[in-house]
Amino acid sequence: MPIQALLFDVFGTLADWRSTIAREAKALVAPRGHDLDWEAFADAWRAEYQPAMEEVRSGRRGFVKLDTLHAENLDRILPRFGLAGLSEGERIVLNHIWHRLDAWPEVSEAMRRLSAAFRLGSCSNGNIAIMVDFARHNGFRFDAVLGSEVTGAYKPDARAYLGSVEAFGLEPGDCMMVAAHSSDLAAAARCGLKTAHIARPNERGPGKGEARPSVPVDHAARDLADLAAILGA
Amino acid sequence: MPIQALLFDVFGTLADWRSTIAREAKALVAPRGHDLDWEAFADAWRAEYQPAMEEVRSGRRGFVKLDTLHAENLDRILPRFGLAGLSEGERIVLNHIWHRLDAWPEVSEAMRRLSAAFRLGSCSNGNIAIMVDFARHNGFRFDAVLGSEVTGAYKPDARAYLGSVEAFGLEPGDCMMVAAHSSDLAAAARCGLKTAHIARPNERGPGKGEARPSVPVDHAARDLADLAAILGA
């Protein structure tokens, strides 16, 4: 049975979050007289991501969407960078950068090719509005935004994968999870999905990213255009 | 504040369900030696739609998705048409016709125009897989499939509208509900959404459909291309 649908991780796999956050935060805040290491700022914000979701995954907190966690995480890190004085309005604008992340260079064209051959779903921990705005910003569309907000669960919770598969009306083996993170793919494989790894060797800075998977996968691709070629799209 | 997103009713507004169900059911079943009034068959199937959802809306039944209700409704009507002998496999294939309904003639092109100007969400009682397959079958994409399965509520339950608005990260007044049914638009307006009526005078057969709204609306359009022109898309 051929693959019917591709499910995509987004932050890191499709989106170059680090460069966009660093550049756009600088553009917004530097004119107010702040000079700081903007890549370190992006890294610090992102470092709060897993701990915040873990509160939900562990059951200590009910499901809240990522826009809310991002805002709380921003409040947490601003004092470390001398930015405790930013207004609520400035914080809202900063938080919205996550809605207009740049895709990696080959992604938009590759997504349009893949869309002709497969149903495309986001299976991200980002909420629906982030995914909608990200896809529009980069000139493609998902067939459906799935993942955390639709399933009420954060990856690697199995419900995030299985709920996304079920929303498409498919079986896990009909679907392929596409991600730049071996842990994500390992969790998807445990749920019965096929897996494709996308190399993003510079995701978290030069040389700080997965150049290849550390777990068994069905396909390992150099980038999304390579995956499209592998899948014959 | 200009409109940011359009939320679409689908069955009747974007999709010509009656002609497609009649034609495709005939194509599947007539070769097995059955001759019947296929439009009446489509109407009978559709007539079970509101009562089945009312079981959920009333709270007598937990949320189940429309694919399941359609299948149950099909089982209910088949004996009336001398089709009680259809196999489970044949019933599954019949039920899947709802996934590949034809859009009304102007819809695909108009959706592509509207997509350039607005976020487009389905706000249908159909489940995610039906919406994904319908859009692909007709050559366009929603930005997000919202509505019943995402909100766990069937229109005109207010949660279906307000949950869809909230998924986009917007306020009700930023969104416009687009439908061929005055009751749908009245419910959306009560939630604070803007409204656009699409004339579908032949939805349920010649002359059996709304040629114009019976409630106050923000826009009344001849068809979706007319709405795109009205909205400057």
CSV table of C-alpha atoms in Angstrom, one decimal:
chain,number,residue,atom,x,y,z
A,1,MET,CA,0.0,0.0,0.0
A,2,PRO,CA,1.6,3.3,-1.0
A,3,ILE,CA,1.8,6.2,1.3
A,4,GLN,CA,-1.3,8.4,1.3
A,5,ALA,CA,-0.3,11.3,3.6
A,6,LEU,CA,2.7,13.1,4.9
A,7,LEU,CA,2.7,14.5,8.4
A,8,PHE,CA,5.3,17.2,9.0
A,9,ASP,CA,7.1,18.5,11.9
A,10,VAL,CA,7.5,22.2,11.4
A,11,PHE,CA,9.9,24.0,13.8
A,12,GLY,CA,13.4,23.0,12.5
A,13,THR,CA,12.1,20.7,9.8
A,14,LEU,CA,10.3,23.1,7.6
A,15,ALA,CA,11.0,26.4,9.4
A,16,ASP,CA,14.3,28.0,10.2
A,17,TRP,CA,13.1,29.3,13.5
A,18,ARG,CA,16.5,30.4,14.9
A,19,SER,CA,17.5,32.7,12.1
A,20,THR,CA,14.0,34.2,11.8
A,21,ILE,CA,13.6,34.8,15.6
A,22,ALA,CA,17.1,36.3,15.9
A,23,ARG,CA,16.6,38.6,12.8
A,24,GLU,CA,13.1,39.7,13.6
A,25,ALA,CA,13.6,40.2,17.3
A,26,LYS,CA,16.6,42.4,16.5
A,27,ALA,CA,14.5,44.4,13.9
A,28,LEU,CA,11.8,45.0,16.5
A,29,VAL,CA,13.9,45.6,19.7
A,30,ALA,CA,17.3,47.0,18.6
A,31,PRO,CA,15.7,50.4,17.5
A,32,ARG,CA,14.6,50.8,21.1
A,33,GLY,CA,18.3,51.0,22.0
A,34,HIS,CA,19.0,47.3,23.0
A,35,ASP,CA,22.1,45.6,21.8
A,36,LEU,CA,22.5,41.9,22.5
A,37,ASP,CA,23.3,38.5,21.1
A,38,TRP,CA,20.2,37.8,19.1
A,39,GLU,CA,21.0,34.2,18.3
A,40,ALA,CA,21.5,33.6,22.1
A,41,PHE,CA,18.1,35.2,22.6
A,42,ALA,CA,16.5,32.9,20.1
A,43,ASP,CA,18.2,29.9,21.7
A,44,ALA,CA,17.1,30.9,25.2
A,45,TRP,CA,13.5,31.3,24.1
A,46,ARG,CA,13.6,27.9,22.4
A,47,ALA,CA,15.2,26.3,25.4
A,48,GLU,CA,12.0,27.0,27.4
A,49,TYR,CA,9.9,25.1,24.8
A,50,GLN,CA,10.3,21.5,26.0
A,51,PRO,CA,10.0,22.2,29.7
A,52,ALA,CA,6.8,24.2,29.1
A,53,MET,CA,5.2,21.4,27.1
A,54,GLU,CA,6.4,18.8,29.6
A,55,GLU,CA,4.0,20.4,32.2
A,56,VAL,CA,1.2,19.5,29.8
A,57,ARG,CA,2.5,16.1,28.8
A,58,SER,CA,3.0,15.1,32.4
A,59,GLY,CA,-0.6,16.0,33.3
A,60,ARG,CA,0.4,18.7,35.7
A,61,ARG,CA,-1.3,21.2,33.5
A,62,GLY,CA,-4.3,21.0,31.1
A,63,PHE,CA,-3.7,21.5,27.4
A,64,VAL,CA,-2.9,25.1,26.5
A,65,LYS,CA,-1.8,26.1,23.0
A,66,LEU,CA,1.7,27.0,22.0
A,67,ASP,CA,1.0,30.7,21.5
A,68,THR,CA,0.3,30.8,25.2
A,69,LEU,CA,3.4,28.8,26.2
A,70,HIS,CA,5.6,31.0,23.9
A,71,ALA,CA,4.3,34.1,25.6
A,72,GLU,CA,4.9,32.8,29.0
A,73,ASN,CA,8.4,31.6,28.0
A,74,LEU,CA,9.2,35.1,26.6
A,75,ASP,CA,8.2,36.7,29.9
A,76,ARG,CA,10.6,34.3,31.6
A,77,ILE,CA,13.6,35.1,29.5
A,78,LEU,CA,13.3,38.8,28.9
A,79,PRO,CA,14.9,39.9,32.2
A,80,ARG,CA,18.0,37.8,31.4
A,81,PHE,CA,18.6,40.0,28.3
A,82,GLY,CA,17.9,43.3,30.0
A,83,LEU,CA,14.4,43.5,28.3
A,84,ALA,CA,12.2,43.4,31.4
A,85,GLY,CA,10.9,46.8,30.5
A,86,LEU,CA,9.2,45.7,27.2
A,87,SER,CA,5.5,46.6,27.2
A,88,GLU,CA,2.7,44.1,26.8
A,89,GLY,CA,2.2,45.3,23.2
A,90,GLU,CA,5.8,44.8,22.4
A,91,ARG,CA,5.7,41.3,23.8
A,92,ILE,CA,2.7,40.4,21.7
A,93,VAL,CA,4.5,41.6,18.6
A,94,LEU,CA,7.6,39.6,19.5
A,95,ASN,CA,5.5,36.5,20.2
A,96,HIS,CA,3.9,36.8,16.8
A,97,ILE,CA,7.3,36.2,15.1
A,98,TRP,CA,6.6,32.5,15.5
A,99,HIS,CA,3.7,33.0,13.1
A,100,ARG,CA,5.9,34.2,10.2
A,101,LEU,CA,9.0,32.1,10.4
A,102,ASP,CA,10.9,31.7,7.2
A,103,ALA,CA,10.9,28.2,5.6
A,104,TRP,CA,14.2,26.7,4.7
A,105,PRO,CA,15.0,27.7,1.1
A,106,GLU,CA,13.8,24.6,-0.7
A,107,VAL,CA,10.6,24.0,1.3
A,108,SER,CA,7.9,26.0,-0.5
A,109,GLU,CA,8.6,24.6,-3.9
A,110,ALA,CA,9.0,21.1,-2.5
A,111,MET,CA,5.7,21.3,-0.6
A,112,ARG,CA,3.9,22.3,-3.8
A,113,ARG,CA,5.4,19.3,-5.5
A,114,LEU,CA,4.5,16.9,-2.6
A,115,SER,CA,0.9,18.4,-2.5
A,116,ALA,CA,0.2,17.0,-5.9
A,117,ALA,CA,1.0,13.5,-4.8
A,118,PHE,CA,0.1,13.2,-1.1
A,119,ARG,CA,-2.2,14.7,1.5
A,120,LEU,CA,-0.1,17.0,3.6
A,121,GLY,CA,-0.7,17.6,7.3
A,122,SER,CA,1.2,19.5,9.8
A,123,CYS,CA,1.9,17.4,12.9
A,124,SER,CA,3.6,20.1,14.9
A,125,ASN,CA,3.4,21.2,18.5
A,126,GLY,CA,2.5,24.6,17.1
A,127,ASN,CA,-1.1,25.6,17.3
A,128,ILE,CA,-3.4,26.0,14.3
A,129,ALA,CA,-3.0,29.8,13.8
A,130,ILE,CA,0.8,29.5,13.8
A,131,MET,CA,0.7,26.8,11.2
A,132,VAL,CA,-1.8,28.6,9.0
A,133,ASP,CA,0.2,31.8,9.1
A,134,PHE,CA,3.5,30.0,8.5
A,135,ALA,CA,2.2,28.2,5.4
A,136,ARG,CA,0.7,31.4,4.0
A,137,HIS,CA,3.9,33.3,4.7
A,138,ASN,CA,5.8,30.8,2.7
A,139,GLY,CA,3.4,30.3,-0.2
A,140,PHE,CA,2.0,26.8,0.3
A,141,ARG,CA,-0.9,25.2,2.1
A,142,PHE,CA,-1.3,22.1,4.2
A,143,ASP,CA,-4.4,20.0,3.4
A,144,ALA,CA,-5.1,20.1,7.1
A,145,VAL,CA,-3.5,21.5,10.2
A,146,LEU,CA,-3.3,18.6,12.6
A,147,GLY,CA,-1.0,18.0,15.5
A,148,SER,CA,-1.2,19.4,19.0
A,149,GLU,CA,-4.2,21.7,19.0
A,150,VAL,CA,-6.4,19.2,17.1
A,151,THR,CA,-5.4,16.2,19.2
A,152,GLY,CA,-5.0,18.0,22.5
A,153,ALA,CA,-1.6,16.4,23.0
A,154,TYR,CA,2.1,17.4,22.6
A,155,LYS,CA,4.5,15.2,20.7
A,156,PRO,CA,6.0,12.8,21.5
A,157,ASP,CA,2.7,11.8,23.1
A,158,ALA,CA,1.3,9.0,20.9
A,159,ARG,CA,-2.0,10.7,20.7
A,160,ALA,CA,-0.6,13.6,18.7
A,161,TYR,CA,0.5,11.1,15.9
A,162,LEU,CA,-2.4,8.7,16.1
A,163,GLY,CA,-5.0,11.5,16.3
A,164,SER,CA,-3.5,13.2,13.2
A,165,VAL,CA,-3.6,9.9,11.3
A,166,GLU,CA,-7.2,9.3,12.4
A,167,ALA,CA,-8.3,12.8,11.3
A,168,PHE,CA,-7.2,11.9,7.8
A,169,GLY,CA,-9.3,8.7,8.0
A,170,LEU,CA,-6.2,6.6,7.5
A,171,GLU,CA,-4.2,3.9,9.2
A,172,PRO,CA,-0.7,4.7,10.7
A,173,GLY,CA,1.0,2.6,8.0
A,174,ASP,CA,-0.6,4.8,5.3
A,175,CYS,CA,1.2,7.9,6.7
A,176,MET,CA,4.8,9.1,6.8
A,177,MET,CA,6.1,11.4,9.5
A,178,VAL,CA,8.7,13.8,8.2
A,179,ALA,CA,11.0,15.4,10.7
A,180,ALA,CA,14.6,16.6,11.3
A,181,HIS,CA,14.6,15.1,14.8
A,182,SER,CA,15.2,11.5,15.5
A,183,SER,CA,13.2,11.5,18.7
A,184,ASP,CA,10.1,12.6,16.8
A,185,LEU,CA,10.6,9.9,14.2
A,186,ALA,CA,11.2,7.2,16.8
A,187,ALA,CA,7.9,8.1,18.5
A,188,ALA,CA,6.1,8.1,15.2
A,189,ALA,CA,7.5,4.7,14.3
A,190,ARG,CA,6.4,3.3,17.6
A,191,CYS,CA,2.9,4.4,16.6
A,192,GLY,CA,3.2,2.5,13.3
A,193,LEU,CA,3.9,5.4,10.9
A,194,LYS,CA,6.5,5.3,8.2
A,195,THR,CA,9.4,7.8,8.7
A,196,ALA,CA,11.5,10.2,6.7
A,197,HIS,CA,14.4,12.2,8.2
A,198,ILE,CA,15.3,15.6,6.8
A,199,ALA,CA,18.9,16.7,7.4
A,200,ARG,CA,19.1,20.1,9.1
A,201,PRO,CA,22.7,20.2,10.3
A,202,ASN,CA,22.5,23.9,11.2
A,203,GLU,CA,19.1,24.1,12.9
A,204,ARG,CA,20.4,25.4,16.2
A,205,GLY,CA,23.5,27.1,14.9
A,206,PRO,CA,26.4,26.1,12.7
A,207,GLY,CA,26.9,22.4,13.0
A,208,LYS,CA,24.2,22.2,15.7
A,209,GLY,CA,21.5,20.0,14.2
A,210,GLU,CA,20.9,16.5,12.9
A,211,ALA,CA,22.9,15.8,9.7
A,212,ARG,CA,21.6,12.3,9.8
A,213,PRO,CA,19.1,10.2,11.8
A,214,SER,CA,20.3,8.4,14.9
A,215,VAL,CA,17.4,5.9,14.7
A,216,PRO,CA,16.2,3.6,11.9
A,217,VAL,CA,14.1,5.4,9.4
A,218,ASP,CA,12.4,4.5,6.1
A,219,HIS,CA,14.1,7.4,4.2
A,220,ALA,CA,16.9,9.8,5.1
A,221,ALA,CA,16.9,12.9,2.8
A,222,ARG,CA,19.3,15.8,2.4
A,223,ASP,CA,16.4,18.2,2.3
A,224,LEU,CA,12.7,18.3,1.4
A,225,ALA,CA,13.4,18.5,-2.3
A,226,ASP,CA,15.5,15.4,-2.0
A,227,LEU,CA,12.6,13.7,-0.2
A,228,ALA,CA,10.2,14.7,-3.0
A,229,ALA,CA,12.5,13.1,-5.5
A,230,ILE,CA,12.9,10.0,-3.4
A,231,LEU,CA,9.1,9.7,-3.2
A,232,GLY,CA,8.7,10.3,-6.9
A,233,ALA,CA,6.6,13.5,-6.4
B,1,MET,CA,-11.0,46.4,10.7
B,2,PRO,CA,-11.1,44.4,7.4
B,3,ILE,CA,-12.1,40.8,7.3
B,4,GLN,CA,-9.2,38.5,8.0
B,5,ALA,CA,-10.7,35.0,7.4
B,6,LEU,CA,-13.6,33.4,5.6
B,7,LEU,CA,-15.4,30.4,7.2
B,8,PHE,CA,-17.3,28.2,4.8
B,9,ASP,CA,-20.2,26.0,5.0
B,10,VAL,CA,-19.6,23.2,2.5
B,11,PHE,CA,-22.5,21.0,1.8
B,12,GLY,CA,-24.8,23.0,-0.5
B,13,THR,CA,-22.7,26.2,-0.3
B,14,LEU,CA,-19.5,24.9,-2.0
B,15,ALA,CA,-20.5,21.3,-2.9
B,16,ASP,CA,-23.4,20.2,-5.1
B,17,TRP,CA,-24.0,17.2,-2.9
B,18,ARG,CA,-27.4,16.2,-4.4
B,19,SER,CA,-26.2,15.8,-8.0
B,20,THR,CA,-23.0,14.0,-7.0
B,21,ILE,CA,-24.7,11.6,-4.6
B,22,ALA,CA,-27.4,10.7,-7.2
B,23,ARG,CA,-24.9,10.3,-10.1
B,24,GLU,CA,-22.2,8.4,-8.2
B,25,ALA,CA,-24.7,6.1,-6.3
B,26,LYS,CA,-26.3,5.2,-9.6
B,27,ALA,CA,-22.8,4.5,-11.1
B,28,LEU,CA,-22.0,2.2,-8.2
B,29,VAL,CA,-25.3,0.4,-7.7
B,30,ALA,CA,-27.2,0.4,-11.0
B,31,PRO,CA,-24.7,-2.1,-12.6
B,32,ARG,CA,-25.8,-4.5,-9.8
B,33,GLY,CA,-29.3,-4.5,-11.4
B,34,HIS,CA,-31.0,-1.8,-9.3
B,35,ASP,CA,-33.1,0.8,-10.9
B,36,LEU,CA,-34.5,3.6,-8.7
B,37,ASP,CA,-35.0,7.3,-8.4
B,38,TRP,CA,-31.4,8.4,-7.5
B,39,GLU,CA,-32.3,12.0,-6.7
B,40,ALA,CA,-34.9,10.6,-4.2
B,41,PHE,CA,-32.2,8.4,-2.8
B,42,ALA,CA,-29.8,11.4,-2.3
B,43,ASP,CA,-32.7,13.4,-0.7
B,44,ALA,CA,-33.5,10.5,1.6
B,45,TRP,CA,-29.9,10.1,2.7
B,46,ARG,CA,-29.6,13.9,3.3
B,47,ALA,CA,-32.9,13.9,5.2
B,48,GLU,CA,-31.4,11.8,7.9
B,49,TYR,CA,-28.5,14.4,8.4
B,50,GLN,CA,-30.1,16.9,10.8
B,51,PRO,CA,-31.9,14.3,13.0
B,52,ALA,CA,-28.6,12.4,13.4
B,53,MET,CA,-26.7,15.5,14.4
B,54,GLU,CA,-29.5,16.5,16.7
B,55,GLU,CA,-28.7,13.5,18.9
B,56,VAL,CA,-25.2,15.0,19.4
B,57,ARG,CA,-26.3,18.6,19.8
B,58,SER,CA,-28.9,17.6,22.3
B,59,GLY,CA,-26.3,15.8,24.4
B,60,ARG,CA,-28.1,12.5,24.1
B,61,ARG,CA,-25.0,11.2,22.3
B,62,GLY,CA,-21.3,12.1,22.6
B,63,PHE,CA,-19.6,13.6,19.6
B,64,VAL,CA,-19.1,11.3,16.6
B,65,LYS,CA,-17.9,12.4,13.3
B,66,LEU,CA,-20.0,12.8,10.2
B,67,ASP,CA,-18.5,9.8,8.4
B,68,THR,CA,-20.0,7.6,11.1
B,69,LEU,CA,-23.4,9.4,11.0
B,70,HIS,CA,-23.5,9.1,7.2
B,71,ALA,CA,-22.8,5.4,7.4
B,72,GLU,CA,-25.5,4.9,10.0
B,73,ASN,CA,-28.0,7.0,8.0
B,74,LEU,CA,-27.2,4.9,4.9
B,75,ASP,CA,-28.0,1.7,6.7
B,76,ARG,CA,-31.3,3.2,7.7
B,77,ILE,CA,-32.4,4.2,4.2
B,78,LEU,CA,-31.2,1.3,2.1
B,79,PRO,CA,-34.2,-1.0,2.9
B,80,ARG,CA,-36.6,1.7,1.7
B,81,PHE,CA,-34.9,1.5,-1.8
B,82,GLY,CA,-34.7,-2.2,-2.0
B,83,LEU,CA,-31.0,-2.1,-1.3
B,84,ALA,CA,-30.9,-4.0,2.1
B,85,GLY,CA,-28.7,-6.6,0.5
B,86,LEU,CA,-25.7,-4.4,-0.2
B,87,SER,CA,-22.6,-5.7,1.4
B,88,GLU,CA,-20.5,-3.9,4.0
B,89,GLY,CA,-17.9,-3.2,1.4
B,90,GLU,CA,-20.4,-1.7,-1.0
B,91,ARG,CA,-21.8,0.5,1.8
B,92,ILE,CA,-18.3,1.8,2.6
B,93,VAL,CA,-17.8,2.7,-1.1
B,94,LEU,CA,-21.1,4.5,-1.2
B,95,ASN,CA,-20.4,6.4,2.0
B,96,HIS,CA,-17.1,7.6,0.5
B,97,ILE,CA,-19.0,9.5,-2.2
B,98,TRP,CA,-19.3,12.3,0.4
B,99,HIS,CA,-15.5,12.7,0.2
B,100,ARG,CA,-15.5,13.5,-3.5
B,101,LEU,CA,-18.5,15.7,-4.0
B,102,ASP,CA,-18.3,18.1,-7.0
B,103,ALA,CA,-18.0,21.7,-6.2
B,104,TRP,CA,-20.5,24.1,-7.9
B,105,PRO,CA,-18.9,25.2,-11.2
B,106,GLU,CA,-17.4,28.5,-10.1
B,107,VAL,CA,-16.1,27.4,-6.7
B,108,SER,CA,-12.6,26.2,-7.4
B,109,GLU,CA,-11.5,29.3,-9.3
B,110,ALA,CA,-13.2,31.6,-6.8
B,111,MET,CA,-11.5,29.8,-3.8
B,112,ARG,CA,-8.1,30.3,-5.4
B,113,ARG,CA,-8.8,34.0,-5.8
B,114,LEU,CA,-10.2,34.3,-2.2
B,115,SER,CA,-7.2,32.4,-0.9
B,116,ALA,CA,-4.8,35.2,-2.0
B,117,ALA,CA,-6.7,37.7,0.1
B,118,PHE,CA,-8.1,35.9,3.2
B,119,ARG,CA,-7.4,32.9,5.4
B,120,LEU,CA,-9.9,30.2,4.3
B,121,GLY,CA,-11.4,27.8,6.8
B,122,SER,CA,-14.0,25.2,6.4
B,123,CYS,CA,-16.6,25.5,9.1
B,124,SER,CA,-18.7,22.5,8.1
B,125,ASN,CA,-20.4,19.7,10.0
B,126,GLY,CA,-18.3,17.4,7.8
B,127,ASN,CA,-15.3,15.8,9.4
B,128,ILE,CA,-11.7,16.6,8.6
B,129,ALA,CA,-11.1,13.8,6.1
B,130,ILE,CA,-14.3,14.7,4.1
B,131,MET,CA,-13.1,18.3,3.9
B,132,VAL,CA,-9.5,17.4,2.9
B,133,ASP,CA,-10.7,15.1,0.1
B,134,PHE,CA,-13.4,17.5,-1.1
B,135,ALA,CA,-10.9,20.3,-1.5
B,136,ARG,CA,-8.3,18.1,-3.2
B,137,HIS,CA,-11.0,16.7,-5.5
B,138,ASN,CA,-11.8,20.2,-6.6
B,139,GLY,CA,-8.3,21.6,-6.9
B,140,PHE,CA,-8.1,24.1,-4.0
B,141,ARG,CA,-7.0,24.0,-0.4
B,142,PHE,CA,-8.4,25.4,2.8
B,143,ASP,CA,-5.8,27.1,5.1
B,144,ALA,CA,-7.3,25.0,7.9
B,145,VAL,CA,-10.1,22.5,8.2
B,146,LEU,CA,-12.1,23.7,11.2
B,147,GLY,CA,-15.8,23.2,12.1
B,148,SER,CA,-17.3,20.1,13.8
B,149,GLU,CA,-14.4,17.7,14.3
B,150,VAL,CA,-12.0,20.4,15.5
B,151,THR,CA,-14.5,22.0,17.9
B,152,GLY,CA,-16.4,18.8,18.9
B,153,ALA,CA,-19.7,20.5,18.1
B,154,TYR,CA,-22.2,20.6,15.3
B,155,LYS,CA,-23.6,23.8,13.9
B,156,PRO,CA,-25.6,25.7,14.8
B,157,ASP,CA,-24.1,25.1,18.2
B,158,ALA,CA,-22.2,28.3,18.9
B,159,ARG,CA,-19.1,26.4,19.8
B,160,ALA,CA,-18.6,25.3,16.2
B,161,TYR,CA,-18.3,29.0,15.1
B,162,LEU,CA,-16.5,30.4,18.1
B,163,GLY,CA,-14.0,27.5,18.2
B,164,SER,CA,-13.2,28.0,14.6
B,165,VAL,CA,-12.6,31.7,15.0
B,166,GLU,CA,-10.5,31.0,18.0
B,167,ALA,CA,-8.4,28.5,16.1
B,168,PHE,CA,-7.4,31.2,13.7
B,169,GLY,CA,-6.4,33.4,16.6
B,170,LEU,CA,-9.0,36.0,15.6
B,171,GLU,CA,-12.1,37.7,17.0
B,172,PRO,CA,-15.5,36.9,15.7
B,173,GLY,CA,-15.8,40.3,14.0
B,174,ASP,CA,-12.6,39.6,12.0
B,175,CYS,CA,-14.3,36.6,10.4
B,176,MET,CA,-17.1,36.1,7.8
B,177,MET,CA,-19.3,33.1,7.6
B,178,VAL,CA,-20.1,32.1,4.0
B,179,ALA,CA,-23.2,29.9,3.6
B,180,ALA,CA,-26.2,29.2,1.4
B,181,HIS,CA,-28.4,28.7,4.4
B,182,SER,CA,-30.0,31.5,6.3
B,183,SER,CA,-30.2,29.5,9.5
B,184,ASP,CA,-26.4,29.0,9.5
B,185,LEU,CA,-25.8,32.7,8.9
B,186,ALA,CA,-28.2,33.7,11.6
B,187,ALA,CA,-26.4,31.5,14.1
B,188,ALA,CA,-23.0,32.8,13.0
B,189,ALA,CA,-24.2,36.4,13.3
B,190,ARG,CA,-25.4,35.7,16.9
B,191,CYS,CA,-21.8,34.8,17.6
B,192,GLY,CA,-20.6,38.1,16.2
B,193,LEU,CA,-19.3,36.9,12.8
B,194,LYS,CA,-19.9,38.9,9.6
B,195,THR,CA,-22.1,37.0,7.1
B,196,ALA,CA,-22.2,36.4,3.4
B,197,HIS,CA,-25.1,34.5,1.7
B,198,ILE,CA,-24.5,32.5,-1.5
B,199,ALA,CA,-27.5,31.9,-3.6
B,200,ARG,CA,-28.0,28.2,-4.4
B,201,PRO,CA,-31.6,28.1,-5.7
B,202,ASN,CA,-31.3,24.5,-6.9
B,203,GLU,CA,-29.5,22.9,-4.0
B,204,ARG,CA,-32.2,20.4,-3.2
B,205,GLY,CA,-33.5,20.1,-6.7
B,206,PRO,CA,-34.9,22.6,-9.3
B,207,GLY,CA,-36.1,25.7,-7.4
B,208,LYS,CA,-35.5,24.0,-4.0
B,209,GLY,CA,-32.9,26.1,-2.4
B,210,GLU,CA,-32.3,29.6,-1.1
B,211,ALA,CA,-32.2,32.1,-3.9
B,212,ARG,CA,-31.7,34.9,-1.4
B,213,PRO,CA,-31.3,35.1,2.4
B,214,SER,CA,-34.3,35.3,4.7
B,215,VAL,CA,-32.3,37.0,7.4
B,216,PRO,CA,-30.2,40.1,7.5
B,217,VAL,CA,-26.6,39.5,6.1
B,218,ASP,CA,-23.6,41.7,5.4
B,219,HIS,CA,-23.4,40.5,1.8
B,220,ALA,CA,-25.8,38.5,-0.5
B,221,ALA,CA,-24.0,37.1,-3.5
B,222,ARG,CA,-25.2,35.3,-6.7
B,223,ASP,CA,-22.4,32.8,-6.3
B,224,LEU,CA,-18.9,32.5,-4.9
B,225,ALA,CA,-17.3,34.4,-7.8
B,226,ASP,CA,-19.7,37.2,-7.1
B,227,LEU,CA,-18.6,37.2,-3.5
B,228,ALA,CA,-15.0,37.4,-4.5
B,229,ALA,CA,-15.8,40.4,-6.6
B,230,ILE,CA,-17.8,42.0,-3.8
B,231,LEU,CA,-14.8,41.5,-1.4
B,232,GLY,CA,-12.3,42.8,-3.9
B,233,ALA,CA,-10.4,39.5,-4.1
